[in-house]
Amino acid sequence: MSSFEETETEEVATCLHMKIYHPLQAEKPVFRSIPLFKKDKLKTDEVIKFGRDNGSCRYVLWDARVSRIQFAMQLFRHPDSSELCFEIKNLSRRTKLLVDNMELDYLNKTELPCKCILRFGDYQILVEREGGESLDYFEICFELSQRSLLQEMLYVPSLQPIPENGVRKYETSQTWSSSGTLTPTEVDENELQQEASFNYLKP
């Protein structure tokens, strides 16, 4: 049987797509050990570690400022569910790990959303989970981003349906603060009402 035929008969594996970025990646080969643009197949019981130590970590970051083991990810299933999910644990004593706007200290862990951005130090990783059927294997696929991933994240006001009076209510929006965490943005109510009235009067 050819390898193509074998692939057709295999169950589809859950795939974790990870787009990685570091501002000095063009000058320093921090991702030289990361397999880019190809799927890396792993067993579902494997603990995946990222960090500086090439003896302990499957994915090595060549950067002296990175901890020996920065963080680890592992698959799990919720009770009565066949869906494979991922949890992530911060294993760095000196650097906090941000999962979207949630800060994880040393040994803190959380479930990864289907799509989120990880940040530690100057590193940014956009993670997207693609579901599959296999309970034996999963895949990780890395892609190198040429620009900051935060620039691709847009935070806009959440809109509610326009009521009959033509005045539309806005939810508080969120923006990135200078410290890199999400903070509420104050919205001027008069400006929003004026904008809503203008939109309502437009033909």
Coordinates of N, CA and C in Angstrom, one line a residue, residues 17-157:
H17 N -2.2 24.7 15.1 CA -1.5 25.7 14.2 C -0.9 26.8 15.1
M18 N 0.4 27.0 15.0 CA 1.1 27.9 15.8 C 1.9 28.9 14.9
K19 N 1.5 30.1 14.9 CA 2.2 31.2 14.2 C 3.1 31.9 15.2
I20 N 4.4 32.0 15.0 CA 5.3 32.4 16.0 C 6.0 33.7 15.5
Y21 N 6.3 34.6 16.5 CA 7.0 35.9 16.1 C 7.9 36.3 17.3
H22 N 9.0 36.9 16.9 CA 9.9 37.6 17.8 C 10.5 38.8 17.1
P23 N 10.6 39.9 17.7 CA 11.0 41.1 17.0 C 12.4 41.1 16.4
L24 N 13.3 40.2 17.0 CA 14.7 40.1 16.5 C 14.9 38.8 15.7
Q25 N 13.9 38.2 15.2 CA 14.0 36.9 14.6 C 14.9 37.0 13.3
A26 N 14.9 38.2 12.7 CA 15.7 38.3 11.4 C 17.2 38.4 11.8
E27 N 17.5 38.8 13.0 CA 18.9 39.0 13.4 C 19.4 37.8 14.2
K28 N 18.6 37.2 15.0 CA 19.0 36.1 15.8 C 18.1 34.9 15.5
P29 N 18.8 33.7 15.3 CA 18.0 32.5 14.9 C 17.4 31.8 16.1
V30 N 16.4 32.5 16.7 CA 15.8 32.0 17.9 C 14.9 30.8 17.6
F31 N 14.4 30.7 16.4 CA 13.5 29.6 16.0 C 14.2 28.6 15.1
R32 N 15.5 28.5 15.1 CA 16.2 27.6 14.2 C 15.9 26.1 14.4
S33 N 15.5 25.8 15.6 CA 15.2 24.4 15.9 C 13.7 24.1 15.7
I34 N 12.9 25.0 15.3 CA 11.4 24.8 15.2 C 11.2 24.4 13.7
P35 N 10.5 23.3 13.5 CA 10.2 22.8 12.2 C 9.0 23.6 11.6
L36 N 9.4 24.5 10.6 CA 8.4 25.4 10.0 C 7.7 24.8 8.8
F37 N 6.4 25.2 8.7 CA 5.6 24.9 7.5 C 5.5 23.4 7.2
K38 N 5.5 22.6 8.2 CA 5.2 21.2 8.0 C 4.6 20.6 9.3
K39 N 3.8 19.6 9.2 CA 3.1 19.0 10.3 C 4.0 18.1 11.1
D40 N 4.1 18.3 12.4 CA 4.9 17.4 13.3 C 3.9 16.5 14.0
K41 N 4.0 15.2 13.8 CA 3.1 14.3 14.4 C 3.5 13.8 15.8
L42 N 2.7 13.8 16.8 CA 3.0 13.4 18.1 C 1.9 12.5 18.7
K43 N 2.3 11.7 19.7 CA 1.3 10.9 20.4 C 0.5 11.7 21.4
T44 N -0.7 11.4 21.6 CA -1.6 12.2 22.4 C -1.2 12.2 23.9
D45 N -0.4 11.2 24.3 CA 0.0 11.2 25.7 C 1.3 12.0 26.0
E46 N 1.8 12.6 25.0 CA 3.1 13.3 25.1 C 2.9 14.7 25.7
V47 N 3.8 15.1 26.6 CA 3.8 16.4 27.2 C 4.8 17.2 26.3
I48 N 4.3 18.3 25.7 CA 5.1 19.1 24.8 C 5.7 20.3 25.5
K49 N 7.0 20.3 25.6 CA 7.7 21.4 26.3 C 8.4 22.4 25.4
F50 N 8.4 23.6 25.7 CA 9.1 24.7 25.0 C 10.0 25.3 25.9
G51 N 11.2 25.6 25.5 CA 12.2 26.3 26.3 C 13.6 26.3 25.7
R52 N 14.6 26.6 26.6 CA 16.0 26.7 26.2 C 16.7 25.4 26.2
D53 N 16.3 24.5 27.0 CA 17.1 23.2 27.2 C 16.7 22.2 26.2
N54 N 17.7 21.9 25.3 CA 17.4 21.0 24.2 C 17.4 19.5 24.7
G55 N 17.7 19.3 25.9 CA 17.6 18.0 26.5 C 16.2 17.7 27.1
S56 N 15.5 18.7 27.4 CA 14.2 18.5 28.1 C 13.0 19.0 27.1
C57 N 13.3 19.8 26.2 CA 12.2 20.4 25.4 C 12.2 19.9 24.0
R58 N 11.0 19.6 23.5 CA 10.9 19.2 22.1 C 11.1 20.3 21.2
Y59 N 10.6 21.5 21.6 CA 10.8 22.7 20.8 C 11.7 23.7 21.5
V60 N 12.9 23.9 20.9 CA 13.9 24.7 21.6 C 13.9 26.1 21.0
L61 N 14.0 27.1 22.0 CA 14.2 28.5 21.6 C 15.6 28.9 22.0
W62 N 16.3 29.3 21.0 CA 17.7 29.7 21.2 C 17.9 31.1 21.6
D63 N 17.6 31.3 22.9 CA 17.6 32.6 23.5 C 18.0 32.5 25.0
A64 N 19.0 33.2 25.4 CA 19.5 33.1 26.8 C 18.5 33.6 27.8
R65 N 17.6 34.5 27.3 CA 16.5 35.0 28.2 C 15.4 34.1 28.4
V66 N 15.3 33.1 27.6 CA 14.2 32.1 27.8 C 14.6 31.2 28.9
S67 N 13.6 30.7 29.7 CA 13.8 29.8 30.8 C 14.2 28.4 30.2
R68 N 14.8 27.6 31.1 CA 15.2 26.3 30.6 C 14.0 25.5 30.1
I69 N 12.9 25.5 30.9 CA 11.6 25.1 30.4 C 10.7 26.2 30.5
Q70 N 10.2 26.8 29.5 CA 9.3 27.9 29.5 C 7.9 27.6 29.8
F71 N 7.3 26.7 29.1 CA 5.9 26.2 29.3 C 5.7 24.8 28.7
A72 N 4.7 24.2 29.1 CA 4.3 22.8 28.6 C 2.9 22.8 28.2
M73 N 2.6 22.0 27.2 CA 1.2 21.7 26.8 C 0.9 20.2 26.8
Q74 N -0.3 19.9 27.1 CA -0.7 18.5 27.1 C -2.2 18.4 26.7
L75 N -2.5 17.3 26.0 CA -3.9 17.0 25.6 C -4.7 16.4 26.7
F76 N -6.0 16.7 26.7 CA -6.9 16.1 27.6 C -8.3 16.1 27.0
R77 N -9.2 15.3 27.6 CA -10.6 15.3 27.2 C -11.5 15.6 28.3
H78 N -12.6 16.3 28.1 CA -13.6 16.5 29.1 C -14.4 15.3 29.2
P79 N -15.0 15.0 30.4 CA -15.8 13.8 30.6 C -17.0 13.8 29.5
D80 N -17.2 12.6 29.0 CA -18.3 12.4 28.1 C -18.1 13.2 26.8
S81 N -16.9 13.4 26.4 CA -16.6 14.1 25.2 C -15.4 13.5 24.5
S82 N -15.5 13.4 23.1 CA -14.4 12.8 22.4 C -13.5 13.9 21.8
E83 N -13.8 15.2 22.1 CA -13.0 16.3 21.6 C -11.7 16.4 22.3
L84 N -10.6 16.6 21.6 CA -9.3 16.7 22.2 C -9.1 18.2 22.5
C85 N -8.7 18.5 23.7 CA -8.4 19.9 24.1 C -7.0 20.0 24.6
F86 N -6.5 21.2 24.8 CA -5.1 21.4 25.3 C -5.1 22.2 26.5
E87 N -4.2 21.9 27.5 CA -4.0 22.7 28.6 C -2.5 23.2 28.5
I88 N -2.3 24.4 29.1 CA -0.9 24.9 29.0 C -0.5 25.3 30.4
K89 N 0.7 25.0 30.8 CA 1.2 25.3 32.1 C 2.5 26.1 32.0
N90 N 2.6 27.2 32.8 CA 3.8 28.0 32.9 C 4.8 27.3 33.8
L91 N 6.0 27.0 33.2 CA 7.0 26.4 34.0 C 8.2 27.3 34.2
S92 N 8.1 28.6 33.9 CA 9.1 29.6 34.2 C 8.9 30.3 35.5
R93 N 10.0 30.3 36.3 CA 9.9 31.0 37.6 C 10.0 32.5 37.4
R94 N 10.6 33.0 36.3 CA 10.9 34.4 36.2 C 10.1 35.2 35.2
T95 N 9.3 34.4 34.4 CA 8.5 35.1 33.3 C 7.1 34.7 33.4
K96 N 6.2 35.6 33.4 CA 4.8 35.3 33.3 C 4.4 34.9 31.9
L97 N 3.4 34.0 31.8 CA 2.9 33.6 30.5 C 1.5 34.2 30.4
L98 N 1.3 34.9 29.3 CA -0.1 35.5 29.0 C -0.8 34.6 28.0
V99 N -2.0 34.2 28.3 CA -2.9 33.5 27.4 C -4.0 34.5 27.1
D100 N -4.0 35.1 26.0 CA -4.8 36.3 25.7 C -4.5 37.3 26.8
N101 N -5.5 37.6 27.6 CA -5.3 38.6 28.7 C -5.2 38.0 30.1
M102 N -5.0 36.6 30.1 CA -4.9 35.9 31.4 C -3.4 35.7 31.7
E103 N -3.0 36.1 32.9 CA -1.6 36.0 33.3 C -1.5 34.6 34.1
L104 N -0.5 33.9 33.7 CA -0.2 32.6 34.4 C 1.2 32.8 35.1
D105 N 1.2 32.6 36.4 CA 2.5 32.6 37.1 C 3.1 31.2 37.1
Y106 N 4.2 31.0 37.7 CA 4.8 29.7 37.8 C 3.9 28.6 38.3
L107 N 3.8 27.5 37.5 CA 2.9 26.3 37.8 C 1.4 26.6 37.6
N108 N 1.0 27.8 37.3 CA -0.4 28.0 36.9 C -0.6 27.3 35.6
K109 N -1.9 26.8 35.4 CA -2.2 26.3 34.1 C -3.7 26.6 33.8
T110 N -4.0 26.5 32.5 CA -5.3 26.8 32.0 C -5.6 26.1 30.7
E111 N -6.9 25.9 30.3 CA -7.2 25.3 29.1 C -7.0 26.4 27.9
L112 N -6.5 25.9 26.8 CA -6.3 26.8 25.7 C -7.6 27.0 25.0
P113 N -8.0 28.2 24.7 CA -9.2 28.4 23.8 C -8.9 27.9 22.4
C114 N -9.9 27.7 21.6 CA -9.7 27.3 20.2 C -8.8 28.2 19.4
K115 N -8.8 29.5 19.8 CA -7.9 30.5 19.1 C -7.5 31.5 20.2
C116 N -6.2 31.7 20.3 CA -5.7 32.6 21.4 C -4.3 33.0 21.0
I117 N -3.8 34.0 21.7 CA -2.4 34.4 21.5 C -1.6 34.3 22.8
L118 N -0.5 33.6 22.7 CA 0.4 33.4 23.9 C 1.5 34.5 23.8
R119 N 1.9 35.0 25.0 CA 3.0 36.0 25.1 C 3.8 35.7 26.3
F120 N 5.1 35.8 26.1 CA 6.1 35.7 27.2 C 7.4 36.4 26.7
G121 N 7.9 37.4 27.5 CA 9.0 38.2 27.1 C 8.6 38.9 25.8
D122 N 9.4 38.8 24.8 CA 9.2 39.4 23.5 C 8.5 38.4 22.5
Y123 N 8.2 37.2 22.9 CA 7.6 36.2 22.1 C 6.1 36.3 22.0
Q124 N 5.6 36.1 20.8 CA 4.2 36.1 20.5 C 3.9 34.8 19.7
I125 N 2.8 34.1 20.1 CA 2.4 32.9 19.4 C 0.9 32.9 19.2
L126 N 0.5 32.9 18.0 CA -1.0 32.8 17.7 C -1.3 31.3 17.6
V127 N -2.2 30.8 18.4 CA -2.6 29.4 18.4 C -4.0 29.2 17.9
E128 N -4.2 28.2 17.0 CA -5.5 27.9 16.5 C -5.6 26.4 16.5
R129 N -6.7 25.8 17.1 CA -6.9 24.4 17.1 C -7.9 24.0 16.0
E130 N -7.4 23.0 15.3 CA -8.3 22.4 14.2 C -8.7 21.0 14.7
G131 N -9.9 20.7 14.9 CA -10.4 19.4 15.4 C -10.1 18.3 14.5
G132 N -10.0 17.1 15.2 CA -9.8 15.8 14.4 C -10.5 14.7 15.1
E133 N -10.3 13.5 14.6 CA -11.0 12.3 15.1 C -10.0 11.4 15.9
S134 N -8.8 11.3 15.6 CA -7.8 10.4 16.2 C -7.6 10.7 17.7
L135 N -7.6 9.6 18.5 CA -7.3 9.7 19.9 C -5.9 9.2 20.2
D136 N -5.2 8.8 19.1 CA -3.8 8.3 19.3 C -2.7 9.3 18.9
Y137 N -3.0 10.2 18.0 CA -2.0 11.1 17.5 C -2.7 12.5 17.3
F138 N -1.8 13.5 17.4 CA -2.2 14.9 17.0 C -1.0 15.5 16.3
E139 N -1.2 16.7 15.7 CA -0.2 17.3 14.9 C 0.0 18.8 15.4
I140 N 1.2 19.3 15.2 CA 1.5 20.7 15.4 C 2.2 21.2 14.1
C141 N 1.7 22.4 13.7 CA 2.2 23.0 12.5 C 2.7 24.4 12.8
F142 N 3.9 24.8 12.6 CA 4.5 26.1 12.9 C 4.6 26.9 11.6
E143 N 4.3 28.2 11.8 CA 4.4 29.2 10.7 C 5.1 30.4 11.3
L144 N 6.0 31.0 10.6 CA 6.7 32.2 11.0 C 6.0 33.4 10.5
S145 N 5.7 34.3 11.5 CA 5.0 35.6 11.1 C 6.1 36.6 10.9
Q146 N 5.9 37.5 9.8 CA 6.9 38.5 9.5 C 6.6 39.8 10.2
R147 N 5.5 39.9 11.0 CA 5.2 41.1 11.7 C 4.5 40.8 13.0
S148 N 4.5 41.7 13.9 CA 3.9 41.5 15.3 C 2.5 41.0 15.1
L149 N 2.2 39.9 15.9 CA 0.9 39.3 15.8 C -0.2 40.2 16.5
L150 N 0.3 41.1 17.4 CA -0.7 42.0 18.1 C -1.2 43.0 17.1
Q151 N -0.5 43.3 16.0 CA -1.0 44.2 15.0 C -2.1 43.6 14.2
E152 N -2.2 42.3 14.2 CA -3.3 41.6 13.5 C -4.5 41.4 14.3
M153 N -4.4 41.7 15.6 CA -5.6 41.5 16.5 C -6.3 42.9 16.6
L154 N -7.6 42.8 16.2 CA -8.4 44.0 16.2 C -9.4 43.9 17.3
Y155 N -9.5 45.0 18.1 CA -10.5 45.0 19.2 C -11.4 46.2 18.9
V156 N -12.7 45.9 18.5 CA -13.7 46.9 18.1 C -14.9 46.8 19.0
P157 N -15.7 47.9 19.2 CA -16.9 47.8 20.0 C -17.8 46.8 19.5

